Tab-separated table of C-alpha atoms in Angstrom:
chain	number	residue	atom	x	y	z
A	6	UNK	CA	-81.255	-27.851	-7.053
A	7	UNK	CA	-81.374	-21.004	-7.097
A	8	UNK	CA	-78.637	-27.260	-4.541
A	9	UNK	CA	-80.501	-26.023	-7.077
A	10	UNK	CA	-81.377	-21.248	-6.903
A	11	UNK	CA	-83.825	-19.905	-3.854
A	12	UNK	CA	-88.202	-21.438	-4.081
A	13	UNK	CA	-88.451	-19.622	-1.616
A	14	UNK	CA	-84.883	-20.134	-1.696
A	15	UNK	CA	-83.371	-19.413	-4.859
A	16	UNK	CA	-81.334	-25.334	-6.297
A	17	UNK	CA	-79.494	-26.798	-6.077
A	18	UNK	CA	-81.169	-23.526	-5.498
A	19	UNK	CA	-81.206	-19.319	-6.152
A	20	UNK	CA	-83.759	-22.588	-5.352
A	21	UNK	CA	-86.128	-21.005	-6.494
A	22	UNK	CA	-89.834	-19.986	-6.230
A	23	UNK	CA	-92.976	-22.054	-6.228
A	24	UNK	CA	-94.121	-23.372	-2.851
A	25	UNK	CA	-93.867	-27.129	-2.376
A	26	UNK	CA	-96.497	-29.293	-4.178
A	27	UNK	CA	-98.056	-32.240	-2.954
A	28	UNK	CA	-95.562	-34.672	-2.347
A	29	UNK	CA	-95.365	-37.670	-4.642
A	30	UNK	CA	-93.873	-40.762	-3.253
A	31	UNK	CA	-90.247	-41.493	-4.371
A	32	UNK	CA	-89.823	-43.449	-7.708
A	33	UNK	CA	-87.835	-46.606	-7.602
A	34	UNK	CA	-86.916	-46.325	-11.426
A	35	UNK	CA	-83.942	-45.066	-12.409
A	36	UNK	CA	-83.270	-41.691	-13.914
A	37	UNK	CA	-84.253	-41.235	-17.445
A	38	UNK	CA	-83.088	-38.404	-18.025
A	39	UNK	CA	-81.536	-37.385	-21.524
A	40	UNK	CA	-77.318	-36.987	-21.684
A	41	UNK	CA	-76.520	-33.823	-24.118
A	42	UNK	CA	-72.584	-33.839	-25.310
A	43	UNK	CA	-72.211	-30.270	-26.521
A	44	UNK	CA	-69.094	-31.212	-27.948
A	45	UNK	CA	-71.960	-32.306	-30.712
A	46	UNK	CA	-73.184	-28.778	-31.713
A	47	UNK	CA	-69.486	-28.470	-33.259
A	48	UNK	CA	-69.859	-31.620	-35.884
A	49	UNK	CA	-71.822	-30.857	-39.195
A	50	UNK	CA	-72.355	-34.744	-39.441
A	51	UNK	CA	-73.585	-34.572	-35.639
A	52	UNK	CA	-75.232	-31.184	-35.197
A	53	UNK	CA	-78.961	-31.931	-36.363
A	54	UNK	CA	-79.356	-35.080	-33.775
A	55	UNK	CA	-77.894	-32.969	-31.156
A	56	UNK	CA	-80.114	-30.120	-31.725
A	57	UNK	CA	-83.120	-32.880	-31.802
A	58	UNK	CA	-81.968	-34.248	-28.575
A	59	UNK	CA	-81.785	-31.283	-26.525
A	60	UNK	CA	-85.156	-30.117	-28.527
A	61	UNK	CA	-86.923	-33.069	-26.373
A	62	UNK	CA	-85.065	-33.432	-23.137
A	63	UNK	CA	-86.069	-29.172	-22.932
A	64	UNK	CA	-89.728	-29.708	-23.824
A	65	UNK	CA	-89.959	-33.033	-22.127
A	66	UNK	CA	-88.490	-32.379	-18.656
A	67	UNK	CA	-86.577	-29.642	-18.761
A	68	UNK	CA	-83.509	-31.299	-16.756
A	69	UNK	CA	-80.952	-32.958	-18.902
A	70	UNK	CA	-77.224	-34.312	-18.273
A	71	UNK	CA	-74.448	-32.110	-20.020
A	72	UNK	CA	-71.362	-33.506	-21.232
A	73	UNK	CA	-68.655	-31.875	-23.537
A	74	UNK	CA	-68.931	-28.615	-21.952
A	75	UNK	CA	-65.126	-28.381	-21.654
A	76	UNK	CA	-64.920	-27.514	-18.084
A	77	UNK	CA	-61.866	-30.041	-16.909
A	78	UNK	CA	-61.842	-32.533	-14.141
A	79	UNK	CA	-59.388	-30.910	-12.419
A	80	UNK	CA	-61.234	-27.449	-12.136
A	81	UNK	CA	-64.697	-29.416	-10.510
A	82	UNK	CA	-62.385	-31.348	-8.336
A	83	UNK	CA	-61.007	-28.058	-6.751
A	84	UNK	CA	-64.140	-26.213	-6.638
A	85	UNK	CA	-65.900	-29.270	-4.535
A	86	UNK	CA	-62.032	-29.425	-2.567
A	87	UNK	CA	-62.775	-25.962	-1.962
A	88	UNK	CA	-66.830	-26.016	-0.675
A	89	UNK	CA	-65.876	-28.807	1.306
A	90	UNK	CA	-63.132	-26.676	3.717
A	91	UNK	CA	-65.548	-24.371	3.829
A	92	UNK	CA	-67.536	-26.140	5.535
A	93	UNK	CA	-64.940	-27.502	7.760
A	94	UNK	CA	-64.290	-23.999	8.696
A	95	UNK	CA	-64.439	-23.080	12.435
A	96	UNK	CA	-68.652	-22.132	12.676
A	97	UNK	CA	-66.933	-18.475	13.802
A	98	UNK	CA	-65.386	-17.955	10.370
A	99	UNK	CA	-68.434	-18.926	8.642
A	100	UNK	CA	-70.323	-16.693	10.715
A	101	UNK	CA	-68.352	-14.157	10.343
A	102	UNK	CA	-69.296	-13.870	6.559
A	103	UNK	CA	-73.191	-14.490	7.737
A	104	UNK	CA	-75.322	-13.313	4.977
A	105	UNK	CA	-77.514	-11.148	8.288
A	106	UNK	CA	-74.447	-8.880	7.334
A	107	UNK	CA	-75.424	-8.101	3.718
A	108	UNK	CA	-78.317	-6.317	2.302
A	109	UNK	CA	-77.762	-8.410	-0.709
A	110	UNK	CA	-78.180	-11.494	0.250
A	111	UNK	CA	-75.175	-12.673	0.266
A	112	UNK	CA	-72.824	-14.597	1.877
A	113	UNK	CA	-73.181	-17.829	4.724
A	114	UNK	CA	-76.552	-19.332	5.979
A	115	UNK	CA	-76.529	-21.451	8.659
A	116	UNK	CA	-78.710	-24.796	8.492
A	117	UNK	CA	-82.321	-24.666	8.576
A	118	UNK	CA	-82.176	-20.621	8.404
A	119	UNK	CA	-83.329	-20.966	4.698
A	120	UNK	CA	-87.060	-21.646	3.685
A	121	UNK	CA	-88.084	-23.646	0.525
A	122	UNK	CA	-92.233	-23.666	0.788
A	123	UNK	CA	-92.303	-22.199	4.070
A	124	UNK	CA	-90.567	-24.840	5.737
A	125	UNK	CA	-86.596	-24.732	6.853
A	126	UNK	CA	-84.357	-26.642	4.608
A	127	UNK	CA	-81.585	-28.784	6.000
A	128	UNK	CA	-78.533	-27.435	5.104
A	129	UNK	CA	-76.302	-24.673	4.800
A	130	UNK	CA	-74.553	-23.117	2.386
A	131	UNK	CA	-72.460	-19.901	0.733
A	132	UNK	CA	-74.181	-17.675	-1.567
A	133	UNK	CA	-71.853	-16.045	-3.903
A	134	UNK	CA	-72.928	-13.473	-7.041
A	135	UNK	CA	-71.405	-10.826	-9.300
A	136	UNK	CA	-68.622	-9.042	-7.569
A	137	UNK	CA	-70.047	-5.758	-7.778
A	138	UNK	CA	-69.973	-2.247	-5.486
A	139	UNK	CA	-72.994	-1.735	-3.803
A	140	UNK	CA	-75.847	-0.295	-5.393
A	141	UNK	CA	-77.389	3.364	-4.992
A	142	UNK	CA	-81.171	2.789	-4.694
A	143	UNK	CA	-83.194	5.266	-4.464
A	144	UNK	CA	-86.930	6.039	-3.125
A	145	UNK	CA	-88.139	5.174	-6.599
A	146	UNK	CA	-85.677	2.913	-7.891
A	147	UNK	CA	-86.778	-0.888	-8.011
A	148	UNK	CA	-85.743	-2.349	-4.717
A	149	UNK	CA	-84.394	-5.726	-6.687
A	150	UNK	CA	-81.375	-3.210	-7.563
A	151	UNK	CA	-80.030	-4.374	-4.262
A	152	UNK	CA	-80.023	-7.740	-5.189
A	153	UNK	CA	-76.363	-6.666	-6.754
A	154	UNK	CA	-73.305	-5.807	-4.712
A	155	UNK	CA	-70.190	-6.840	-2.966
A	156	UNK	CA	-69.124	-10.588	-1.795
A	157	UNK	CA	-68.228	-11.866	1.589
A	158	UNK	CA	-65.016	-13.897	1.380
A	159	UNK	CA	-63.720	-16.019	4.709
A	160	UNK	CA	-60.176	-14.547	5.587
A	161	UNK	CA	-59.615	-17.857	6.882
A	162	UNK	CA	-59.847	-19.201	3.279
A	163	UNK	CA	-58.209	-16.515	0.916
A	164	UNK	CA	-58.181	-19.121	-2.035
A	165	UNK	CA	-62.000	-19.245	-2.253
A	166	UNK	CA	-62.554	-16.115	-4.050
A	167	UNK	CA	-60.261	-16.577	-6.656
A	168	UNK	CA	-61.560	-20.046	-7.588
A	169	UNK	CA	-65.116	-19.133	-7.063
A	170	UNK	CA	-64.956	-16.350	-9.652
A	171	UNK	CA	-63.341	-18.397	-12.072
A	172	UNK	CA	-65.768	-20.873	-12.147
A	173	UNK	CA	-68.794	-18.514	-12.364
A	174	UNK	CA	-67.370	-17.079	-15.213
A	175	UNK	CA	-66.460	-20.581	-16.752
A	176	UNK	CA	-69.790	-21.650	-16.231
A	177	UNK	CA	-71.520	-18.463	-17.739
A	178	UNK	CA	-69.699	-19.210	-21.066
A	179	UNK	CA	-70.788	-22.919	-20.920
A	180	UNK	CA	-74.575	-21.671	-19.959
A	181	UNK	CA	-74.456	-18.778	-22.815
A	182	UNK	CA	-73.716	-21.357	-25.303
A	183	UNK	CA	-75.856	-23.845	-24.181
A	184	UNK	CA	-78.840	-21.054	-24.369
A	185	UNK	CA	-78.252	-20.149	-27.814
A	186	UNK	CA	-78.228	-23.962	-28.906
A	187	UNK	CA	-81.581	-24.722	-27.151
A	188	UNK	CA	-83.385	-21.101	-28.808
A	189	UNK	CA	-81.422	-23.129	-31.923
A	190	UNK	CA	-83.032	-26.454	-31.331
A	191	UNK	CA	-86.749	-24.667	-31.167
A	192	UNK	CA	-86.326	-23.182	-34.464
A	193	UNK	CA	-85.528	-19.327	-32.760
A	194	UNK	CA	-82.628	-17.266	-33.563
A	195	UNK	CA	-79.953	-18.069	-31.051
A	196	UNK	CA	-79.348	-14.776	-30.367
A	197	UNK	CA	-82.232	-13.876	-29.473
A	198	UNK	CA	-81.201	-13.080	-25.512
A	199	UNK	CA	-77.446	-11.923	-26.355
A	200	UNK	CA	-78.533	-8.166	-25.811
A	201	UNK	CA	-80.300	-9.320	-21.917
A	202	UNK	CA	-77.220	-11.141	-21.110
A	203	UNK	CA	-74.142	-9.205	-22.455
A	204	UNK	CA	-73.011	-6.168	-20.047
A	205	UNK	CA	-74.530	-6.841	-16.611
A	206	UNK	CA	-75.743	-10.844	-16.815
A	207	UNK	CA	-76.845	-12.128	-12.969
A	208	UNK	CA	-74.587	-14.994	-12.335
A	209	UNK	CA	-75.128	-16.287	-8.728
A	210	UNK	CA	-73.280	-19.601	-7.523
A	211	UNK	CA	-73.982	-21.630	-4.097
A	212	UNK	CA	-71.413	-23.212	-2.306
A	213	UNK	CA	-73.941	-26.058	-0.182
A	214	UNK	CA	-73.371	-28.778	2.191
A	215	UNK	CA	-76.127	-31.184	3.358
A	216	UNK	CA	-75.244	-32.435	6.690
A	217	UNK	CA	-76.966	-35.799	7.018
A	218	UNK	CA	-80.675	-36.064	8.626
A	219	UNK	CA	-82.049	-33.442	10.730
A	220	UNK	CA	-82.352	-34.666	14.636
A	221	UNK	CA	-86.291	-34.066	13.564
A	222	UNK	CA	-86.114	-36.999	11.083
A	223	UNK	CA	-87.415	-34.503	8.231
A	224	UNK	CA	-85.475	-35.754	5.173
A	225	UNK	CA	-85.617	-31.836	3.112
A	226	UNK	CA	-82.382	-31.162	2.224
A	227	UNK	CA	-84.442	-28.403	-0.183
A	228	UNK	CA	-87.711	-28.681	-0.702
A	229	UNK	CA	-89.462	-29.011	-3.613
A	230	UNK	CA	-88.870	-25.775	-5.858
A	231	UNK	CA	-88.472	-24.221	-9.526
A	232	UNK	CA	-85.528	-22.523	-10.425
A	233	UNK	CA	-86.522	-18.528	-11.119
A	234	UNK	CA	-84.671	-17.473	-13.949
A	235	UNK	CA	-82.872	-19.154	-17.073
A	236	UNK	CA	-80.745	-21.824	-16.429
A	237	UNK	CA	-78.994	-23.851	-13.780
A	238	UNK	CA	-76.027	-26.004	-13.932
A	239	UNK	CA	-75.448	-28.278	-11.036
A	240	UNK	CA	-72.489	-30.174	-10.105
A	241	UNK	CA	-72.970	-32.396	-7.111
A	242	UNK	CA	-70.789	-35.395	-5.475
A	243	UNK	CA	-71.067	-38.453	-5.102
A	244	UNK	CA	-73.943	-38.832	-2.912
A	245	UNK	CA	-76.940	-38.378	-4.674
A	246	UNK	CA	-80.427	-37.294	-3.432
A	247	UNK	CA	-81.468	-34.868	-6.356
A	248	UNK	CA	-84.609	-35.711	-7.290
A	249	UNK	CA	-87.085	-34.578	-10.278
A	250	UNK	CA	-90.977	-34.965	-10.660
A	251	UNK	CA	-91.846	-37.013	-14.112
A	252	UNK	CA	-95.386	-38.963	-14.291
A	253	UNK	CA	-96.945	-37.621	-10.944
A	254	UNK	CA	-93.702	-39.327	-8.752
A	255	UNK	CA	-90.055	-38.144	-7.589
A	256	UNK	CA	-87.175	-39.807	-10.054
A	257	UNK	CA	-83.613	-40.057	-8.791
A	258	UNK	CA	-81.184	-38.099	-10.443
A	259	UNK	CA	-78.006	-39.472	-9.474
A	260	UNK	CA	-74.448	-38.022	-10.020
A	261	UNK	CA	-73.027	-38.691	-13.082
A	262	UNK	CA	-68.952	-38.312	-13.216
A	263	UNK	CA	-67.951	-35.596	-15.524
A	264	UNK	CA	-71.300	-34.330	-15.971
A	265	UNK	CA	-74.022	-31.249	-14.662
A	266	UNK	CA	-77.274	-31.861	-14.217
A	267	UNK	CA	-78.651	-28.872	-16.399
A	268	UNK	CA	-82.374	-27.494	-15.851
A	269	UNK	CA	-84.634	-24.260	-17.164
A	270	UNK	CA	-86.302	-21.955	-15.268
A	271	UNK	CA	-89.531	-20.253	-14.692
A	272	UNK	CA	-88.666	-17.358	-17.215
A	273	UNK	CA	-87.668	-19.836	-20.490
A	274	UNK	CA	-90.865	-20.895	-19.433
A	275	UNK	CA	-92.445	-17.533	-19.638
A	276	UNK	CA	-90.069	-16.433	-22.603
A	277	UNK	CA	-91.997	-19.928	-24.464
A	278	UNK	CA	-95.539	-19.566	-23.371
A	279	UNK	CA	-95.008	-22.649	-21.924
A	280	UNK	CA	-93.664	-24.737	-24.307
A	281	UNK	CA	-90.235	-25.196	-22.650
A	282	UNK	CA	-90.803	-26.384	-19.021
A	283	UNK	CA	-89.276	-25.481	-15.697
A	284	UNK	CA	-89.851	-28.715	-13.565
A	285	UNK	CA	-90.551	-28.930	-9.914
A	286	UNK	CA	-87.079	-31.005	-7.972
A	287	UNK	CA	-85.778	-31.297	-4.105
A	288	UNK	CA	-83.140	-32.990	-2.645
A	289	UNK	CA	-83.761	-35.502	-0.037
A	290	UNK	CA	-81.541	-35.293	2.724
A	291	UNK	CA	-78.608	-38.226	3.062
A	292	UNK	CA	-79.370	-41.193	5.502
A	293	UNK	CA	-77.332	-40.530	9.252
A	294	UNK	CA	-74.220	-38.106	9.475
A	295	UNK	CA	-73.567	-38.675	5.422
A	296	UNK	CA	-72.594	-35.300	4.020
A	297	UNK	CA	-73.499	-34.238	0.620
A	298	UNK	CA	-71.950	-31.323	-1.431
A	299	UNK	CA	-73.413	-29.621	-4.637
A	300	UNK	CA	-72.391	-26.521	-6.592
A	301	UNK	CA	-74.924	-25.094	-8.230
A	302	UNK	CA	-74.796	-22.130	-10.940
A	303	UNK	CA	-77.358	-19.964	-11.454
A	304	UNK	CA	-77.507	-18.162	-15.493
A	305	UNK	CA	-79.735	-15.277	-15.312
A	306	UNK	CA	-80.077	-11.447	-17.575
A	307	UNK	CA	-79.746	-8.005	-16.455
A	308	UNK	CA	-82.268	-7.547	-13.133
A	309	UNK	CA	-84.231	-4.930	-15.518
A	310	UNK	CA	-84.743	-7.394	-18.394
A	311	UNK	CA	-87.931	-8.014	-19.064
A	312	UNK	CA	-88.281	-11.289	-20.865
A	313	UNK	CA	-90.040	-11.422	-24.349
A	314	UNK	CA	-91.656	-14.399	-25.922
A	315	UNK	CA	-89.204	-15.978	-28.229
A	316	UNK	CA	-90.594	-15.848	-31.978
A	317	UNK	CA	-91.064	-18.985	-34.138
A	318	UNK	CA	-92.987	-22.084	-35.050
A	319	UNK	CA	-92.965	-23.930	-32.230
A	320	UNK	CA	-95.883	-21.181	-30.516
A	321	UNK	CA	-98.090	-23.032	-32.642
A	322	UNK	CA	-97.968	-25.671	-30.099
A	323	UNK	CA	-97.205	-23.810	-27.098
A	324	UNK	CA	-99.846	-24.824	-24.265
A	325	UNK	CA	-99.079	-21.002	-22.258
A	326	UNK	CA	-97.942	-20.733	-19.283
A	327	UNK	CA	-99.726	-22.032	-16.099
A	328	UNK	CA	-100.520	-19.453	-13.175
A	329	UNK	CA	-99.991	-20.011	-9.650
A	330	UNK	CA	-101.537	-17.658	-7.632
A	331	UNK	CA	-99.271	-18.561	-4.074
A	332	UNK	CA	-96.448	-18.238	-7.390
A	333	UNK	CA	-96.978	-15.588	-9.277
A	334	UNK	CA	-94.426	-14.817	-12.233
A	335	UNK	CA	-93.041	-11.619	-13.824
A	336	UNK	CA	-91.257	-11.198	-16.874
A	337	UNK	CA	-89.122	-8.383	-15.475
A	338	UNK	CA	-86.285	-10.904	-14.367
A	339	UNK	CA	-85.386	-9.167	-10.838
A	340	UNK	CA	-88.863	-8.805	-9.491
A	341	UNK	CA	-88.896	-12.873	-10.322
A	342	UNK	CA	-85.596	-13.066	-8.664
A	343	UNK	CA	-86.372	-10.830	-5.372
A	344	UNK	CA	-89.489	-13.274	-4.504
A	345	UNK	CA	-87.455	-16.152	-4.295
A	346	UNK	CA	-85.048	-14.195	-1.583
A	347	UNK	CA	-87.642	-12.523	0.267
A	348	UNK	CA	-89.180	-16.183	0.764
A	349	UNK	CA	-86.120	-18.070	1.188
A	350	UNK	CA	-84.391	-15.750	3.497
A	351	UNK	CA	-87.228	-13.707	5.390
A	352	UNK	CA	-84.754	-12.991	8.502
A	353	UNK	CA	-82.186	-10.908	5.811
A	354	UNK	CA	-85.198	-8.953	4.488
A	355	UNK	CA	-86.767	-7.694	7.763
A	356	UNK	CA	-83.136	-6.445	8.814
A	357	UNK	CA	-82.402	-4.550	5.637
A	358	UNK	CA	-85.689	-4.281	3.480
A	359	UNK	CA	-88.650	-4.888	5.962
A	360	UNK	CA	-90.627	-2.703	3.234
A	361	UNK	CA	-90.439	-5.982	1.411
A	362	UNK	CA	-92.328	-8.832	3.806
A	363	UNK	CA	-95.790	-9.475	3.048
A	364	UNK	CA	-95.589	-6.841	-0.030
């Protein structure tokens, strides 16, 4: 929406990491999707109908609306402030923090530079992860190591980093508490994925800005894409254009004030055998010289995790999980991760890890 994470960019993305399917045509019905308050989970008297709610909007669509998550107004109204003078940034300041410069992916691309099924996506947009040294790899360490390491920051906007980092860690305790309440709501210990989250978790946030329709008259803002790791929390404006397959055709999913759009990636799926769903979404590009402006927020474990099926009941049910072979997914959450970047941004990897195209 890794938008979303990269899919061969991580949404709205890290989008993430399936190629595009087939395209449906666009839905006319409004979005169904399910609004979670997680101010609920608190209640005795409300807690079991929450836990039943989010129980079906995860298994049904695996997107969901989340409300209550005590992040104020005022904090999403300076973060979208914020991504929007980015954007209004001289192009020379943007490209000064280009994210050619960084071996870890990081930092500005410029539109169209970023791939979602092999094709460019129309926009561009600040990636933005851990603030971290750089990594020693060695000749036999796992080359997704690199995936960690320093920021690029605009000196022309010294306020950024500040607010950025605040929010990714805001958001990380929202998303860790949401997580625990979903294992919750399948009948799984909520803990479950404390020990894969709790020293080095891989939080990655986008800063993106659609600008309007490409001269081409292609309307991929992002193309359609799973999310590769656990969980995604979106805020977008007021423009709209996310959209979600349900029933074989694209549903809007418009902004709702005060709310993210939440959704669950390819390794709950994996962690579930299937039985929670990552769900394929894009965002269509706005109509003329409309800008649009999302901050998404990627949730994700240590890059050595390697995701275990969640125990319980609800495997009794579980359908497995479906293999893709122009998709494939690992359990070990940075080789999942470091497919989606080596799609999504093929120009970064043959400058710094050319070892890594076609491998």
């Amino acid at each position: 929406m890794p938008s979303a994470h990269p899919s061969s960019s991580p949404a709205s993305s890290p989008a993430s990491s399936s190629p595009a399917p087939s395209s449906p045509a666009p839905s006319p019905a409004p979005s169904s999707l399910a609004v979670i308050d997680l101010s609920r989970a608190d209640d005795p008297a409300e807690r079991g109908d929450f836990l039943k709610q989010l129980h079906a909007a995860a298994r049904d669509t695996g997107f969901l609306y989340l409300t209550g998550h005590g992040i104020s107004e005022s904090e999403t109204a300076r973060i979208l402030e914020l991504t929007r003078a980015f954007f209004a940034l001289p192009e020379a300041d943007r490209l000064a923090v280009s994210n050619l410069n960084s071996p870890h992916f990081r930092g500005y691309t410029r539109i169209g530079h970023e791939l979602t099924g092999g094709t460019s996506d129309w926009r561009d947009q600040l990636d933005v992860g851990a603030e971290r040294p750089a990594p020693r790899v060695g000749p036999g360490d796992p080359s997704y190591l690199w995936l960690e390491g320093p920021n690029q920051w605009p000196a022309a906007l010294p306020e950024l980093r500040d607010v950025v980092l605040s929010w990714q860690s805001r958001l990380a305790a929202v998303a860790h508490r949401l997580l625990r309440e979903l294992l919750a709501s399948i009948g799984a210990a909520p803990d479950f994925f404390d020990a894969v989250f709790a020293d080095r978790p891989h939080l990655h946030t986008k800063l993106i800005r659609y600008p309007g329709s490409a001269p081409s008259g292609a309307d991929q803002g992002v193309g359609a894409h799973k999310d590769y790791g656990f969980l995604t929390l979106l805020l977008q404006d007021g423009v709209g254009g996310l959209q979600v397959v349900r029933d074989g055709g694209y549903v809007d999913i418009p902004p709702m004030p005060g709310a993210f759009v939440v959704n669950l990636g390819e390794l709950l799926e994996i962690a579930t055998e299937g039985y929670l769903v990552a769900t394929d979404h894009r965002v269509v590009s706005p109509p003329g010289a409309v800008e649009r402006f999302s901050v998404p927020f990627f949730y994700n474990p240590r890059l050595d995790a390697v995701v275990e099926t969640v125990p319980g009941e609800y495997l009794r049910t579980a359908p497995g999980v479906a293999h893709d072979a122009s998709n494939p997914l690992h359990a070990e959450y940075g080789r999942n991760e470091l497919k989606g970047w080596v799609r999504a941004h093929p120009t970064v990897a043959r400058r710094w890890h050319p070892e890594l195209i076609n491998a």
